[in-house]
Coordinates of C-alpha atoms in Angstrom, one line a residue:
Chain H
X28 CA 0.1 -0.5 0.0
X29 CA 1.3 3.4 -0.6
X30 CA 0.8 6.0 0.9
X31 CA -0.3 9.2 -1.6
X32 CA -3.9 11.2 -0.7
X33 CA -4.2 12.3 -4.4
X34 CA -7.0 14.2 -5.1
X35 CA -7.6 10.9 -7.1
X36 CA -7.9 8.7 -4.4
X37 CA -10.1 10.8 -2.5
X38 CA -12.8 11.1 -4.9
X39 CA -12.7 7.2 -5.0
X40 CA -12.8 6.9 -1.9
X41 CA -16.4 8.9 -1.6
X42 CA -17.3 7.2 -4.3
X43 CA -17.2 4.1 -3.0
X44 CA -18.7 5.3 0.4
X45 CA -21.5 7.2 -1.5
X46 CA -22.6 4.2 -3.3
X47 CA -21.9 1.8 0.3
X48 CA -24.2 4.4 1.8
X49 CA -27.1 3.9 -0.9
X50 CA -27.0 0.5 -1.4
X51 CA -27.3 -0.1 2.1
X52 CA -30.2 1.8 1.8
X53 CA -31.6 0.1 -1.1
X54 CA -31.0 -3.5 -0.3
X55 CA -30.1 -3.2 3.3
X56 CA -26.3 -3.6 5.1
X57 CA -26.8 -7.2 5.7
X58 CA -27.7 -8.2 1.9
X59 CA -24.6 -5.8 1.4
X60 CA -21.0 -6.9 -0.1
X61 CA -17.9 -5.5 -0.8
X62 CA -18.2 -7.0 -4.0
X63 CA -21.7 -5.6 -4.4
X64 CA -20.2 -2.0 -3.9
X65 CA -17.4 -2.5 -5.6
X66 CA -19.5 -3.5 -9.3
X67 CA -21.8 -1.0 -8.6
X68 CA -18.8 1.8 -7.8
X69 CA -17.4 0.9 -11.0
X70 CA -13.9 -0.3 -9.0
X71 CA -12.3 -3.4 -8.5
X72 CA -13.4 -4.8 -5.4
X73 CA -9.6 -5.0 -4.6
X74 CA -9.3 -1.3 -4.9
X75 CA -12.7 -1.2 -2.6
X76 CA -10.9 -3.0 -0.2
X77 CA -7.6 -0.3 -0.7
X78 CA -10.3 2.1 1.1
X79 CA -12.4 -0.3 3.1
X80 CA -11.2 -2.4 4.7
X81 CA -14.8 -4.1 5.5
X82 CA -18.2 -3.5 5.4
X83 CA -18.0 -1.7 8.7
X84 CA -15.2 0.4 8.2
X85 CA -17.7 2.3 5.2
X86 CA -20.0 2.4 8.5
X87 CA -17.3 3.9 10.1
X88 CA -16.4 6.1 7.7
X89 CA -20.4 7.3 7.5
X90 CA -20.5 8.0 11.1
X91 CA -16.8 10.3 10.0
X92 CA -18.6 12.4 7.8
X93 CA -22.0 12.6 9.5
X94 CA -19.8 13.5 12.4
X95 CA -18.4 16.3 10.5
X96 CA -21.3 17.6 8.8
X97 CA -22.1 18.3 12.7
X98 CA -18.9 20.2 13.5
X99 CA -19.6 22.2 11.1
X100 CA -23.4 22.6 11.1
X101 CA -22.6 23.8 14.9
X102 CA -20.3 25.9 14.4
X103 CA -22.7 29.4 14.1
X104 CA -24.5 28.3 17.5
X105 CA -20.9 27.2 19.3
X106 CA -19.4 30.5 18.2
X107 CA -22.5 33.3 18.3
X108 CA -25.0 31.6 21.5
X109 CA -24.1 32.1 25.2
X110 CA -27.5 30.5 26.6
X111 CA -26.6 27.2 28.1
X112 CA -30.0 25.7 27.3
X113 CA -29.8 27.0 23.7
X114 CA -27.0 26.0 22.8
X115 CA -26.7 22.4 24.0
X116 CA -30.7 22.2 22.3
X117 CA -28.9 23.8 19.2
X118 CA -26.4 20.9 19.3
X119 CA -28.7 18.5 19.9
X120 CA -31.6 19.5 16.9
X121 CA -28.9 20.3 14.2
X122 CA -27.5 16.2 15.0
X123 CA -30.9 15.8 13.8
X124 CA -31.2 17.7 10.8
X125 CA -28.0 16.0 9.5
X126 CA -29.1 12.2 10.4
X127 CA -32.2 12.9 8.4
X128 CA -31.5 11.7 5.7
X129 CA -30.7 8.5 7.0
X130 CA -33.6 7.8 9.2
X131 CA -34.7 5.2 7.9
X132 CA -31.2 3.5 7.2
X133 CA -30.1 3.8 11.1
X134 CA -33.1 2.0 11.9
X135 CA -32.4 -0.9 9.3
X136 CA -28.8 -1.7 10.7
X137 CA -29.5 -0.4 14.2
X138 CA -29.3 -3.8 14.9
X139 CA -25.6 -4.1 13.5
X140 CA -24.4 -1.6 15.7
X141 CA -26.6 -2.1 19.3
X142 CA -23.9 -4.7 20.4
X143 CA -22.0 -2.5 22.1
X144 CA -18.7 -5.6 21.1
X145 CA -19.6 -4.3 17.5
X146 CA -17.0 -2.3 16.2
X147 CA -19.7 -0.5 14.4
X148 CA -21.0 0.4 18.8
X149 CA -21.0 4.2 19.7
X150 CA -18.9 3.0 22.5
X151 CA -16.8 0.6 21.2
X152 CA -12.9 1.2 20.9
X153 CA -13.3 1.3 16.6
X154 CA -15.8 4.0 17.9
X155 CA -13.7 5.7 19.6
X156 CA -12.2 8.8 17.7
X157 CA -15.4 9.5 16.4
X158 CA -17.1 9.1 20.1
X159 CA -14.6 11.8 21.3
X160 CA -14.2 14.5 18.5
X161 CA -18.6 14.2 19.8
X162 CA -18.2 14.5 23.1
X163 CA -15.2 17.8 22.4
X164 CA -18.6 19.2 21.0
X165 CA -20.6 19.4 24.3
X166 CA -17.0 20.0 25.9
X167 CA -17.2 23.3 23.7
X168 CA -21.0 23.7 25.0
X169 CA -20.3 24.3 28.2
X170 CA -16.8 26.2 27.6
X171 CA -19.3 28.8 25.3
X172 CA -21.4 29.7 27.9
X173 CA -22.4 32.1 30.6
X174 CA -23.6 29.5 33.4
X175 CA -19.9 28.7 34.1
X176 CA -19.4 24.6 35.4
X177 CA -17.2 23.9 38.2
X178 CA -13.9 22.4 37.7
X179 CA -14.7 19.2 39.5
X180 CA -17.1 18.1 36.6
X181 CA -15.7 19.4 33.3
X182 CA -14.4 15.9 33.2
X183 CA -17.3 14.4 33.4
X184 CA -19.7 16.5 32.1
X185 CA -19.2 16.5 28.8
X186 CA -19.5 12.4 28.9
X187 CA -22.6 12.4 30.3
X188 CA -24.2 15.1 28.1
X189 CA -23.1 12.6 25.4
X190 CA -23.8 9.9 26.7
X191 CA -27.7 11.7 27.4
X192 CA -27.4 12.4 23.4
X193 CA -26.7 9.0 22.9
X194 CA -30.3 8.2 24.4
X195 CA -31.3 11.1 22.2
X196 CA -30.5 9.2 19.8
X197 CA -31.9 5.7 20.5
X198 CA -35.3 7.0 20.9
X199 CA -35.0 8.6 17.2
X200 CA -33.6 5.5 15.6
X201 CA -37.7 4.1 17.2
X202 CA -39.1 7.5 16.4
X203 CA -42.2 7.5 13.7
X204 CA -43.3 10.8 14.4
X205 CA -43.6 13.0 10.9
X206 CA -39.7 15.0 11.2
X207 CA -39.4 12.9 14.5
X208 CA -41.5 15.9 16.1
X209 CA -41.2 13.9 19.4
X210 CA -37.5 13.2 19.4
X211 CA -36.9 17.1 18.8
X212 CA -39.1 18.0 21.9
X213 CA -37.1 15.7 23.8
X214 CA -33.8 17.0 22.7
X215 CA -35.7 20.8 24.1
X216 CA -36.7 19.7 27.2
X217 CA -33.1 17.0 27.5
X218 CA -31.6 20.4 27.1
X219 CA -33.2 22.3 29.6
X220 CA -33.3 19.4 32.1
X221 CA -29.4 19.0 31.2
X222 CA -29.0 23.3 31.7
X223 CA -30.6 23.4 35.6
X224 CA -29.5 20.7 37.0
X225 CA -25.8 22.6 35.7
X226 CA -26.9 26.0 37.1
X227 CA -27.7 23.5 40.7
X228 CA -24.4 22.3 40.6
X229 CA -22.7 25.3 42.1
X230 CA -24.0 24.0 45.3
X231 CA -21.2 21.1 46.4
X232 CA -23.6 18.9 47.7
X233 CA -25.6 18.2 44.5
X234 CA -21.5 17.3 43.0
X235 CA -21.5 13.3 43.8
X236 CA -25.3 13.1 41.9
X237 CA -24.3 14.0 38.8
X238 CA -20.9 11.5 39.3
X239 CA -23.7 8.7 40.5
X240 CA -26.2 9.5 37.3
X241 CA -22.8 9.7 34.8
X242 CA -21.6 6.2 36.0
X243 CA -25.2 5.2 35.9
X244 CA -25.8 6.2 32.2
X245 CA -22.4 4.7 31.3
X246 CA -22.6 1.0 33.2
X247 CA -26.0 0.8 31.6
X248 CA -27.0 2.6 28.3
X249 CA -25.0 0.5 26.0
X250 CA -26.8 -2.4 27.4
X251 CA -30.4 -0.9 26.7
X252 CA -29.3 -0.5 22.7
X253 CA -28.6 -3.9 23.0
X254 CA -31.1 -6.0 25.0
X255 CA -33.8 -3.8 22.5
X256 CA -32.5 -5.1 19.6
X257 CA -32.2 -8.6 21.1
X258 CA -36.1 -8.4 22.4
X259 CA -37.0 -7.1 19.0
X260 CA -35.2 -9.6 17.0
X261 CA -37.3 -13.0 19.2
X262 CA -40.4 -10.8 19.2
X263 CA -40.3 -10.7 15.6
X264 CA -38.9 -13.6 13.6
X265 CA -39.8 -17.1 15.1
X266 CA -43.0 -18.5 16.3
X267 CA -40.2 -21.0 17.9
X268 CA -40.5 -19.4 22.3
X269 CA -36.8 -21.4 22.4
X270 CA -34.2 -18.4 22.6
X271 CA -31.6 -18.4 20.8
X272 CA -29.4 -15.3 21.3
X273 CA -28.0 -15.9 24.6
X274 CA -24.9 -14.9 22.6
X275 CA -26.8 -11.6 20.5
X276 CA -22.8 -11.7 18.8
X277 CA -23.8 -14.7 16.9
X278 CA -27.3 -13.5 15.9
Chain G
X6 CA -76.2 -10.9 35.0
X7 CA -76.1 -11.5 38.5
X8 CA -73.9 -10.0 41.0
X9 CA -73.4 -13.8 43.2
X10 CA -69.8 -13.8 44.5
X11 CA -69.8 -17.9 45.6
X12 CA -66.5 -19.2 45.7
X13 CA -67.6 -21.9 42.8
X14 CA -67.9 -18.4 40.9
X15 CA -64.0 -17.8 42.1
X16 CA -62.4 -20.6 41.0
X17 CA -64.3 -20.5 37.6
X18 CA -62.2 -17.2 37.1
X19 CA -59.1 -18.3 38.1
X20 CA -59.4 -21.5 36.1
X21 CA -60.5 -19.1 33.1
X22 CA -57.5 -17.1 34.0
X23 CA -54.8 -19.6 34.5
X24 CA -56.1 -21.3 31.1
X25 CA -55.6 -18.6 29.6
X26 CA -52.4 -17.0 30.7
X27 CA -51.3 -21.3 29.6
X28 CA -52.2 -20.6 26.4
X29 CA -50.9 -16.8 25.7
X30 CA -47.5 -18.8 26.8
X31 CA -48.1 -21.5 24.1
X32 CA -49.9 -20.2 21.6
X33 CA -48.6 -16.4 22.0
X34 CA -51.0 -13.5 22.9
X35 CA -52.4 -12.6 19.3
X36 CA -53.0 -16.2 18.6
X37 CA -55.3 -17.4 21.7
X38 CA -58.6 -16.3 21.1
X39 CA -61.2 -16.2 23.9
X40 CA -63.1 -19.8 22.4
X41 CA -59.6 -21.5 22.7
X42 CA -59.7 -20.5 26.0
X43 CA -63.0 -21.6 27.0
X44 CA -62.4 -24.9 25.5
X45 CA -59.2 -26.0 26.7
X46 CA -61.1 -24.6 30.4
X47 CA -64.1 -27.0 29.6
X48 CA -66.4 -23.5 29.8
X49 CA -68.9 -22.5 27.7
X50 CA -67.7 -19.0 25.5
X51 CA -71.0 -17.2 27.4
X52 CA -69.7 -18.6 30.6
X53 CA -65.7 -17.1 29.6
X54 CA -67.0 -14.4 28.6
X55 CA -69.3 -13.5 31.4
X56 CA -65.8 -13.5 33.7
X57 CA -63.9 -11.8 31.2
X58 CA -65.4 -9.4 29.0
X59 CA -62.6 -9.8 26.4
X60 CA -58.8 -11.0 26.2
X61 CA -57.6 -7.2 27.3
X62 CA -59.7 -8.3 30.6
X63 CA -57.6 -11.3 30.9
X64 CA -54.5 -9.5 31.4
X65 CA -55.9 -7.1 33.2
X66 CA -56.7 -9.7 35.6
X67 CA -52.9 -11.0 35.0
X68 CA -51.7 -7.4 36.4
X69 CA -54.1 -7.8 39.4
X70 CA -52.8 -11.1 40.2
X71 CA -49.3 -10.2 39.4
X72 CA -49.7 -6.7 41.9
X73 CA -51.8 -8.0 44.7
X74 CA -48.5 -11.0 45.2
X75 CA -46.4 -8.1 44.8
X76 CA -48.0 -6.3 47.7
X77 CA -47.7 -9.2 49.6
X78 CA -44.5 -10.5 48.7
X79 CA -43.2 -6.5 50.1
X80 CA -44.9 -6.6 53.8
X81 CA -42.1 -8.3 55.4
X82 CA -39.8 -4.8 53.6
X83 CA -42.3 -2.2 54.4
X84 CA -43.0 -4.0 57.7
X85 CA -39.2 -3.5 59.3
X86 CA -36.7 -2.3 57.6
X87 CA -36.2 1.8 57.5
X88 CA -33.8 2.3 55.3
X89 CA -35.0 3.5 52.2
X90 CA -32.5 2.7 50.0
X91 CA -33.2 -1.4 51.1
X92 CA -37.0 -0.7 51.4
X93 CA -36.9 0.3 47.0
X94 CA -34.8 -2.1 45.9
X95 CA -36.3 -4.6 48.1
X96 CA -39.7 -3.6 46.3
X97 CA -38.2 -3.3 43.0
X98 CA -36.4 -6.3 43.4
X99 CA -39.7 -8.4 44.7
X100 CA -41.6 -7.4 42.0
X101 CA -38.7 -9.3 39.7
X102 CA -39.3 -12.1 41.5
X103 CA -42.9 -12.2 41.4
X104 CA -42.7 -11.4 38.0
X105 CA -40.3 -14.0 36.4
X106 CA -42.3 -17.6 35.6
X107 CA -44.1 -14.6 33.2
X108 CA -40.8 -13.1 31.7
X109 CA -40.8 -14.6 28.1
X110 CA -44.4 -14.5 28.1
X111 CA -44.1 -10.8 28.5
X112 CA -41.7 -10.2 25.4
X113 CA -43.9 -12.0 23.2
X114 CA -46.7 -9.5 25.1
X115 CA -44.9 -7.0 25.1
X116 CA -45.8 -4.8 21.9
X117 CA -50.0 -5.3 23.0
X118 CA -49.0 -3.2 25.9
X119 CA -46.5 -0.7 24.6
X120 CA -49.3 1.3 22.3
X121 CA -50.1 3.5 25.6
X122 CA -53.8 4.3 23.9
X123 CA -54.3 0.8 24.6
X124 CA -55.9 -0.4 27.4
X125 CA -53.2 -3.4 28.4
X126 CA -50.7 -0.1 28.7
X127 CA -49.9 0.3 32.3
X128 CA -50.8 4.0 31.4
X129 CA -54.3 3.5 30.6
X130 CA -57.1 4.7 32.0
X131 CA -58.6 1.0 31.9
X132 CA -55.1 0.1 34.3
X133 CA -55.8 3.2 37.0
X134 CA -56.6 0.6 39.4
X135 CA -53.8 -0.9 39.3
X136 CA -51.3 1.5 38.9
X137 CA -52.7 3.5 41.6
X138 CA -52.3 0.5 43.9
X139 CA -48.5 0.6 42.1
X140 CA -48.0 4.1 43.3
X141 CA -49.1 3.3 46.4
X142 CA -46.3 0.9 47.7
X143 CA -43.7 3.4 46.5
X144 CA -45.2 5.9 48.7
X145 CA -45.0 3.5 51.6
X146 CA -41.7 3.1 51.0
X147 CA -41.1 6.9 51.5
X148 CA -43.4 6.9 54.3
X149 CA -41.9 4.2 56.8
X150 CA -38.4 5.1 56.0
X151 CA -35.8 7.0 58.0
X152 CA -35.0 9.5 55.5
X153 CA -37.8 12.4 55.4
X154 CA -39.1 13.3 52.5
X155 CA -39.8 16.8 51.8
X156 CA -44.3 17.6 51.9
X157 CA -44.2 19.9 48.9
X158 CA -42.2 16.6 47.4
X159 CA -44.6 14.3 48.8
X160 CA -47.1 13.8 45.7
X161 CA -44.7 14.1 42.9
X162 CA -42.2 11.6 44.1
X163 CA -44.4 8.3 44.7
X164 CA -45.4 8.7 41.4
X165 CA -41.8 9.4 39.8
X166 CA -40.4 6.5 41.5
X167 CA -43.5 4.1 40.5
X168 CA -42.8 5.6 37.2
X169 CA -38.8 4.7 36.6
X170 CA -40.1 1.2 37.8
X171 CA -41.7 1.7 34.1
X172 CA -38.7 1.8 32.7
X173 CA -36.8 -1.2 34.7
X174 CA -39.7 -2.6 33.8
X175 CA -39.0 -1.7 30.1
X176 CA -35.3 -2.9 30.2
X177 CA -36.2 -6.8 32.3
X178 CA -38.4 -6.8 29.4
X179 CA -35.8 -7.3 26.8
X180 CA -33.0 -8.4 29.4
X181 CA -31.7 -11.8 28.4
X182 CA -29.2 -12.1 31.2
X183 CA -29.6 -15.1 33.1
X184 CA -32.0 -14.2 36.0
X185 CA -32.5 -11.0 34.6
X186 CA -29.1 -10.5 36.6
X187 CA -28.8 -6.9 34.6
X188 CA -31.9 -5.3 35.5
X189 CA -31.2 -6.9 38.7
X190 CA -27.6 -4.6 38.7
X191 CA -29.9 -2.2 37.7
X192 CA -32.5 -2.2 40.4
X193 CA -29.8 -1.9 43.0
X194 CA -28.4 1.0 41.4
X195 CA -31.7 3.3 40.6
X196 CA -31.9 2.6 44.4
X197 CA -29.3 4.2 45.1
X198 CA -29.8 7.0 43.2
X199 CA -33.6 8.0 43.8
X200 CA -32.2 7.2 47.6
X201 CA -29.7 9.9 47.1
X202 CA -31.5 12.4 45.2
X203 CA -34.0 11.8 47.9
X204 CA -31.7 12.8 50.5
X205 CA -30.9 16.0 48.7
X206 CA -34.3 17.4 48.1
X207 CA -33.8 19.2 51.8
X208 CA -32.3 21.1 49.7
X209 CA -34.9 23.3 48.7
X210 CA -33.6 24.9 45.7
X211 CA -33.3 21.2 43.9
X212 CA -36.7 20.5 44.2
X213 CA -38.0 21.9 41.0
X214 CA -35.4 19.7 39.4
X215 CA -37.2 16.5 40.8
X216 CA -40.8 18.3 39.8
X217 CA -38.7 18.7 35.6
X218 CA -37.7 15.2 36.0
X219 CA -41.2 14.1 36.5
X220 CA -42.8 15.6 34.0
X221 CA -39.7 14.8 31.1
X222 CA -40.1 10.8 32.9
X223 CA -44.8 11.5 32.7
X224 CA -44.1 13.2 28.9
X225 CA -41.7 10.9 27.2
X226 CA -41.6 6.7 28.9
X227 CA -44.7 5.9 27.4
X228 CA -43.8 7.0 23.8
X229 CA -40.5 5.0 24.9
X230 CA -42.0 1.7 24.6
X231 CA -44.2 2.8 22.1
X232 CA -41.5 3.6 19.5
X233 CA -39.2 0.7 21.0
X234 CA -42.0 -1.8 19.6
X235 CA -42.7 -0.1 16.1
X236 CA -39.1 -0.1 15.6
X237 CA -39.1 -3.7 16.3
X238 CA -42.1 -4.3 13.8
X239 CA -40.5 -2.6 11.2
X240 CA -36.7 -4.1 11.6
X241 CA -38.3 -7.2 11.7
X242 CA -41.0 -8.2 9.6
X243 CA -40.4 -6.7 5.8
X244 CA -37.6 -6.0 2.9
X245 CA -40.6 -3.0 2.0
X246 CA -39.1 -0.1 3.5
X247 CA -42.3 1.7 3.3
X248 CA -43.1 2.1 7.0
X249 CA -46.8 0.7 7.4
X250 CA -47.5 2.1 11.1
X251 CA -47.9 6.1 10.9
X252 CA -50.8 4.4 13.1
X253 CA -49.0 1.9 15.1
X254 CA -52.7 0.8 16.9
X255 CA -53.4 -0.7 12.9
X256 CA -50.7 -2.6 13.2

């Protein structure tokens, strides 16, 4: 492998990624193969594998793209707005605007990302870079707000806010209301609640509670996505009452 | 209809309920008919309808039974334990013990209860009595604890604790860990967090936050169950990308 990063190769990379996303939508994630993607994109299979080691890497590419678009979209809010609640609500709803075209795909593909052991999970080691970039946005939400955050919570709050956002994304994946209105209302209310909590965190006595909420979210949220999907498979697929997914990874 | 409540009629009622629960487990809720239940129980269809107006009423009968068993099971804790966290953890885990035999059934049947408009939803008007009885248990958890609750939160806390319990039940329905261990850990941690929050509620400034959490739970938790099920149906059932459940009630 060479290290060249000519515009041509960037174009090819983008072409493969966009073709893959289209096929995931048209055929479903499980039924789309690297071979099929290469054929549709008009490149050799070897070439496709040169840019993306696997289908999973294509999804990481998709995450990176959503993340980059989100980072760009939040600039006006983060640069101009100083009200904490508006900053946070703006960040959450602009993510939904960015992700809206992929809502249908997200719900098809979700079962592949719900297992915290999957490289596609937002909680996986493979998603570390995307996760840190997303947490950094919340760090900036706090840093640029009039409302000041106690120093001892500065490490934990951005991650807690990101975990809450992952809960919101879980809600969004399953939300069938037009334009995901329900999730949008939840985002506004969540921003309000978070802001009130942060305002109150100037009282020292409250800070252990914030840490405890953070730990609870960190420990149980990844499992919540996974168990929801396991339950969904069970209810849906088979009249055999014997559960066949003791190991969700194998299903 | 007569109003007689002879032991014989209670026996028949119990027989029909137990037969129904067995058939729901064996055949699934949707495929079980009142006719089938009557036949299997050895009573006339008219007799079955005399005791239970519909399959939905049978499920209400099941809720009532679980509720009554839970009320009995929590007596030793509520009568003897004064530590708030232990009282709450005891109430939550004893519910799981009571419900354990129905775990398989619960996940099959869940889609029928997830729509907040369904009479089977724990949030429906039809479930009012069962819901109030369950909320009363949480009222007693608080009333008998050493830790005292501010009077202005006395109305809202028991319902908030019950709403949290419904979140726990949602987690439990989908939990495939042996003996629902994950949910048990979540119950313990939830009891710990709730207790810490209540201890802190002696600070007046924190009380609006409690009210806000309560409102958020009340507004979004019923929809969370519903949307999870809608998503599950979509992912599972059909390759047709057109969503067919704009009205979840009709699906």
